[in-house]
Amino acid sequence: MRAALLVTLCTPSRATRPVAGRSGGTPWARRPARRYERRRPEKTPLHRIVSENLENWLEWREAAERLVPGYVEDELRGYLECGLLCFGFARARCTGCGQGFVVAFSCKGRGVCPSSSGRHMAQTAAHLVDRVIPLVPVRQWVISVPKRLRGFPADRLRAVAALTKIFLDEIERLLCAAAGVMSDAATPASARSRLGGISFLHRFGSALNHHVHLHACVTDGVFVPAAAEAGSDTPPAFLPARPITHVHLAALTERVRCRVIRWFRRSRLLDAAAAADMLAWENSGFSVDASVRITLIDRDVPSYFQSLEHLLRYCARPPFALERLFVTRDARGRITRVRYVLPRHKATNWVGPGRGRKSTRPGASGVVELTPFEFLDRLADLVPPPRKHRHRYHG
């Protein structure tokens, strides 16, 4: 067993913490103390699927000449050791009540472990709300590219960078026009109006499918630099944008489509015939959504589904939800089927594994059923490559 660590936690048993409200109300409230309960990942369906099928799945992939990337195998093996006391723990003590307990080491994984991914989601959202995003309205922008191009951003960092830059450039151009600010390439960088935003690259869809698309939380307006005579200490002024209409979105989507296809042509990822064919498509395959907007009134409402922190948690969320995962065993106790329940708003749009019109629709709740090996195949596709950013800052 690894050496244990002694950690002293300065957390009083009954803390008095601020509670924010929509308007007025008591600014301070006492919350009852809760005893620490160790999570038990070995009792979850995900841990049982991975632990019972990992070795056989690796051998099956090797026999089929579909080798599993090393970082995916390391991620899965690290998850099997996460949260288990037999692989190391820290001893902790609360200075308020004197309670002592042990905390198992975490794998700090990036795609499989629900605990590590959930912790990253919560910490990222809290940091962005408290320290990064100013007190201005925020709009979520989402773009997905045609299936013909989705494989390139999945394993090429420069394709992700190009798509993100083009998308954010066009959003900034639209926001400048909606805010009544004239800005062009000839304007010096120090005097140019800029947006502020954070982009998140998602490699997954809602049904455990591999779907590369981009989310961006962008200020719904632009920041205008102060005049030169105002002094260097004068902060930039924020100009809110007028409402975004479907006409604006259609024009932005068309500009993004042309620029992205041109970039893929110049980078020799598409030949001239393929690029011309995609530009001639009646349905371009590019989809842009900007329907979610967080106002200042809803920004800090706790437990409110339209708060800014809730939106950021959605953008930084893990690839799947553990509470939607279930297993079916046979008479000998072996896992035969893995069931993943889709979100309620996705159930009516789902069409079988092949997504064809002749496929059989699942039940009213929307369920994806897989074998354990098929589930591990999908899980391997959702693990992000190492040493690549999951969110970027802009403006």
mmCIF file of N, CA and C in Angstrom, residues 10-70:
data_model
loop_
_atom_site.group_PDB
_atom_site.id
_atom_site.type_symbol
_atom_site.label_atom_id
_atom_site.label_comp_id
_atom_site.label_asym_id
_atom_site.label_seq_id
_atom_site.Cartn_x
_atom_site.Cartn_y
_atom_site.Cartn_z
ATOM 1 N N CYS A 10 -9.377 22.810 7.467
ATOM 2 C CA CYS A 10 -9.939 23.895 8.262
ATOM 3 C C CYS A 10 -11.379 24.138 7.826
ATOM 4 N N THR A 11 -12.254 23.179 8.118
ATOM 5 C CA THR A 11 -13.658 23.308 7.746
ATOM 6 C C THR A 11 -14.498 23.134 8.994
ATOM 7 N N PRO A 12 -15.045 24.200 9.550
ATOM 8 C CA PRO A 12 -15.867 24.080 10.749
ATOM 9 C C PRO A 12 -17.084 23.216 10.510
ATOM 10 N N SER A 13 -17.574 22.607 11.598
ATOM 11 C CA SER A 13 -18.691 21.683 11.456
ATOM 12 C C SER A 13 -19.967 22.376 11.044
ATOM 13 N N ARG A 14 -20.183 23.595 11.508
ATOM 14 C CA ARG A 14 -21.361 24.350 11.107
ATOM 15 C C ARG A 14 -20.888 25.683 10.565
ATOM 16 N N ALA A 15 -20.908 25.804 9.253
ATOM 17 C CA ALA A 15 -20.373 27.005 8.601
ATOM 18 C C ALA A 15 -21.512 27.962 8.288
ATOM 19 N N THR A 16 -21.197 29.233 8.375
ATOM 20 C CA THR A 16 -22.136 30.270 7.987
ATOM 21 C C THR A 16 -21.680 30.819 6.661
ATOM 22 N N ARG A 17 -22.456 30.591 5.630
ATOM 23 C CA ARG A 17 -22.042 30.947 4.285
ATOM 24 C C ARG A 17 -23.078 31.838 3.643
ATOM 25 N N PRO A 18 -22.642 32.705 2.695
ATOM 26 C CA PRO A 18 -23.613 33.574 2.024
ATOM 27 C C PRO A 18 -24.497 32.787 1.078
ATOM 28 N N VAL A 19 -25.742 33.177 1.037
ATOM 29 C CA VAL A 19 -26.695 32.572 0.123
ATOM 30 C C VAL A 19 -27.284 33.680 -0.725
ATOM 31 N N ALA A 20 -27.008 33.628 -2.056
ATOM 32 C CA ALA A 20 -27.491 34.672 -2.946
ATOM 33 C C ALA A 20 -28.921 34.381 -3.348
ATOM 34 N N GLY A 21 -29.672 35.433 -3.612
ATOM 35 C CA GLY A 21 -31.054 35.290 -4.032
ATOM 36 C C GLY A 21 -31.327 36.133 -5.245
ATOM 37 N N ARG A 22 -32.457 35.903 -5.860
ATOM 38 C CA ARG A 22 -32.811 36.696 -7.039
ATOM 39 C C ARG A 22 -33.030 38.148 -6.646
ATOM 40 N N SER A 23 -33.679 38.404 -5.535
ATOM 41 C CA SER A 23 -33.880 39.780 -5.102
ATOM 42 C C SER A 23 -34.116 39.783 -3.602
ATOM 43 N N GLY A 24 -33.322 40.541 -2.897
ATOM 44 C CA GLY A 24 -33.495 40.705 -1.466
ATOM 45 C C GLY A 24 -33.275 39.403 -0.727
ATOM 46 N N GLY A 25 -34.019 39.220 0.390
ATOM 47 C CA GLY A 25 -33.899 37.996 1.158
ATOM 48 C C GLY A 25 -32.773 38.085 2.161
ATOM 49 N N THR A 26 -32.631 37.052 2.968
ATOM 50 C CA THR A 26 -31.587 37.011 3.981
ATOM 51 C C THR A 26 -30.244 36.743 3.333
ATOM 52 N N PRO A 27 -29.248 37.626 3.501
ATOM 53 C CA PRO A 27 -27.968 37.418 2.827
ATOM 54 C C PRO A 27 -27.132 36.317 3.447
ATOM 55 N N TRP A 28 -27.435 35.906 4.696
ATOM 56 C CA TRP A 28 -26.633 34.879 5.360
ATOM 57 C C TRP A 28 -27.577 33.825 5.926
ATOM 58 N N ALA A 29 -27.175 32.598 5.868
ATOM 59 C CA ALA A 29 -27.999 31.510 6.408
ATOM 60 C C ALA A 29 -27.086 30.392 6.878
ATOM 61 N N ARG A 30 -27.541 29.694 7.910
ATOM 62 C CA ARG A 30 -26.764 28.580 8.440
ATOM 63 C C ARG A 30 -27.145 27.291 7.736
ATOM 64 N N ARG A 31 -26.135 26.534 7.404
ATOM 65 C CA ARG A 31 -26.367 25.256 6.762
ATOM 66 C C ARG A 31 -25.959 24.141 7.707
ATOM 67 N N PRO A 32 -26.759 23.100 7.836
ATOM 68 C CA PRO A 32 -26.404 22.025 8.760
ATOM 69 C C PRO A 32 -25.170 21.268 8.278
ATOM 70 N N ALA A 33 -24.417 20.764 9.237
ATOM 71 C CA ALA A 33 -23.198 20.019 8.913
ATOM 72 C C ALA A 33 -23.546 18.664 8.317
ATOM 73 N N ARG A 34 -22.696 18.165 7.431
ATOM 74 C CA ARG A 34 -22.874 16.855 6.824
ATOM 75 C C ARG A 34 -21.615 16.040 7.033
ATOM 76 N N ARG A 35 -21.775 14.796 7.416
ATOM 77 C CA ARG A 35 -20.627 13.924 7.603
ATOM 78 C C ARG A 35 -20.084 13.499 6.240
ATOM 79 N N TYR A 36 -18.763 13.376 6.180
ATOM 80 C CA TYR A 36 -18.125 12.958 4.939
ATOM 81 C C TYR A 36 -18.409 11.482 4.701
ATOM 82 N N GLU A 37 -18.841 11.155 3.511
ATOM 83 C CA GLU A 37 -19.076 9.781 3.108
ATOM 84 C C GLU A 37 -18.217 9.480 1.889
ATOM 85 N N ARG A 38 -17.398 8.472 2.009
ATOM 86 C CA ARG A 38 -16.505 8.103 0.921
ATOM 87 C C ARG A 38 -17.304 7.548 -0.248
ATOM 88 N N ARG A 39 -16.996 8.012 -1.424
ATOM 89 C CA ARG A 39 -17.652 7.461 -2.610
ATOM 90 C C ARG A 39 -17.125 6.044 -2.862
ATOM 91 N N ARG A 40 -17.947 5.233 -3.418
ATOM 92 C CA ARG A 40 -17.600 3.827 -3.653
ATOM 93 C C ARG A 40 -17.759 3.512 -5.147
ATOM 94 N N PRO A 41 -16.730 3.840 -5.947
ATOM 95 C CA PRO A 41 -16.847 3.619 -7.396
ATOM 96 C C PRO A 41 -16.973 2.158 -7.770
ATOM 97 N N GLU A 42 -16.486 1.247 -6.909
ATOM 98 C CA GLU A 42 -16.549 -0.183 -7.246
ATOM 99 C C GLU A 42 -17.980 -0.707 -7.302
ATOM 100 N N LYS A 43 -18.931 0.044 -6.772
ATOM 101 C CA LYS A 43 -20.326 -0.381 -6.789
ATOM 102 C C LYS A 43 -21.124 0.224 -7.944
ATOM 103 N N THR A 44 -20.485 1.018 -8.779
ATOM 104 C CA THR A 44 -21.186 1.656 -9.898
ATOM 105 C C THR A 44 -21.172 0.749 -11.122
ATOM 106 N N PRO A 45 -22.153 0.888 -12.019
ATOM 107 C CA PRO A 45 -22.155 0.059 -13.240
ATOM 108 C C PRO A 45 -20.922 0.281 -14.112
ATOM 109 N N LEU A 46 -20.421 1.523 -14.180
ATOM 110 C CA LEU A 46 -19.269 1.792 -15.029
ATOM 111 C C LEU A 46 -18.044 1.020 -14.564
ATOM 112 N N HIS A 47 -17.783 1.023 -13.260
ATOM 113 C CA HIS A 47 -16.620 0.306 -12.731
ATOM 114 C C HIS A 47 -16.743 -1.185 -12.980
ATOM 115 N N ARG A 48 -17.946 -1.721 -12.868
ATOM 116 C CA ARG A 48 -18.131 -3.155 -13.090
ATOM 117 C C ARG A 48 -17.940 -3.516 -14.558
ATOM 118 N N ILE A 49 -18.403 -2.651 -15.450
ATOM 119 C CA ILE A 49 -18.214 -2.920 -16.884
ATOM 120 C C ILE A 49 -16.735 -2.938 -17.225
ATOM 121 N N VAL A 50 -15.992 -1.925 -16.772
ATOM 122 C CA VAL A 50 -14.575 -1.814 -17.119
ATOM 123 C C VAL A 50 -13.771 -2.933 -16.465
ATOM 124 N N SER A 51 -14.002 -3.194 -15.183
ATOM 125 C CA SER A 51 -13.198 -4.193 -14.476
ATOM 126 C C SER A 51 -13.431 -5.609 -14.996
ATOM 127 N N GLU A 52 -14.659 -5.926 -15.402
ATOM 128 C CA GLU A 52 -14.971 -7.284 -15.839
ATOM 129 C C GLU A 52 -14.653 -7.533 -17.312
ATOM 130 N N ASN A 53 -14.484 -6.478 -18.106
ATOM 131 C CA ASN A 53 -14.324 -6.677 -19.548
ATOM 132 C C ASN A 53 -13.065 -6.050 -20.132
ATOM 133 N N LEU A 54 -12.279 -5.320 -19.355
ATOM 134 C CA LEU A 54 -11.151 -4.586 -19.919
ATOM 135 C C LEU A 54 -10.135 -5.515 -20.580
ATOM 136 N N GLU A 55 -9.678 -6.544 -19.885
ATOM 137 C CA GLU A 55 -8.634 -7.409 -20.433
ATOM 138 C C GLU A 55 -9.114 -8.145 -21.676
ATOM 139 N N ASN A 56 -10.322 -8.684 -21.646
ATOM 140 C CA ASN A 56 -10.850 -9.384 -22.815
ATOM 141 C C ASN A 56 -11.056 -8.424 -23.983
ATOM 142 N N TRP A 57 -11.471 -7.209 -23.675
ATOM 143 C CA TRP A 57 -11.673 -6.214 -24.746
ATOM 144 C C TRP A 57 -10.346 -5.829 -25.395
ATOM 145 N N LEU A 58 -9.283 -5.669 -24.605
ATOM 146 C CA LEU A 58 -7.972 -5.344 -25.157
ATOM 147 C C LEU A 58 -7.474 -6.476 -26.053
ATOM 148 N N GLU A 59 -7.663 -7.715 -25.628
ATOM 149 C CA GLU A 59 -7.244 -8.856 -26.451
ATOM 150 C C GLU A 59 -8.069 -8.929 -27.733
ATOM 151 N N TRP A 60 -9.351 -8.650 -27.635
ATOM 152 C CA TRP A 60 -10.216 -8.688 -28.815
ATOM 153 C C TRP A 60 -9.824 -7.603 -29.812
ATOM 154 N N ARG A 61 -9.494 -6.414 -29.319
ATOM 155 C CA ARG A 61 -9.065 -5.352 -30.220
ATOM 156 C C ARG A 61 -7.720 -5.677 -30.864
ATOM 157 N N GLU A 62 -6.825 -6.277 -30.107
ATOM 158 C CA GLU A 62 -5.526 -6.652 -30.671
ATOM 159 C C GLU A 62 -5.677 -7.742 -31.725
ATOM 160 N N ALA A 63 -6.545 -8.729 -31.482
ATOM 161 C CA ALA A 63 -6.769 -9.788 -32.461
ATOM 162 C C ALA A 63 -7.413 -9.238 -33.739
ATOM 163 N N ALA A 64 -8.217 -8.204 -33.606
ATOM 164 C CA ALA A 64 -8.863 -7.595 -34.771
ATOM 165 C C ALA A 64 -7.998 -6.526 -35.424
ATOM 166 N N GLU A 65 -6.738 -6.388 -34.961
ATOM 167 C CA GLU A 65 -5.795 -5.395 -35.484
ATOM 168 C C GLU A 65 -6.344 -3.964 -35.357
ATOM 169 N N ARG A 66 -7.022 -3.721 -34.255
ATOM 170 C CA ARG A 66 -7.513 -2.382 -33.914
ATOM 171 C C ARG A 66 -6.944 -2.022 -32.548
ATOM 172 N N LEU A 67 -5.666 -1.728 -32.549
ATOM 173 C CA LEU A 67 -4.976 -1.490 -31.289
ATOM 174 C C LEU A 67 -5.543 -0.267 -30.581
ATOM 175 N N VAL A 68 -5.649 -0.374 -29.271
ATOM 176 C CA VAL A 68 -6.149 0.720 -28.439
ATOM 177 C C VAL A 68 -4.999 1.681 -28.164
ATOM 178 N N PRO A 69 -5.170 2.982 -28.354
ATOM 179 C CA PRO A 69 -4.099 3.926 -28.031
ATOM 180 C C PRO A 69 -3.640 3.795 -26.582
ATOM 181 N N GLY A 70 -2.368 4.056 -26.376
ATOM 182 C CA GLY A 70 -1.814 3.889 -25.035
ATOM 183 C C GLY A 70 -2.460 4.785 -24.003
#
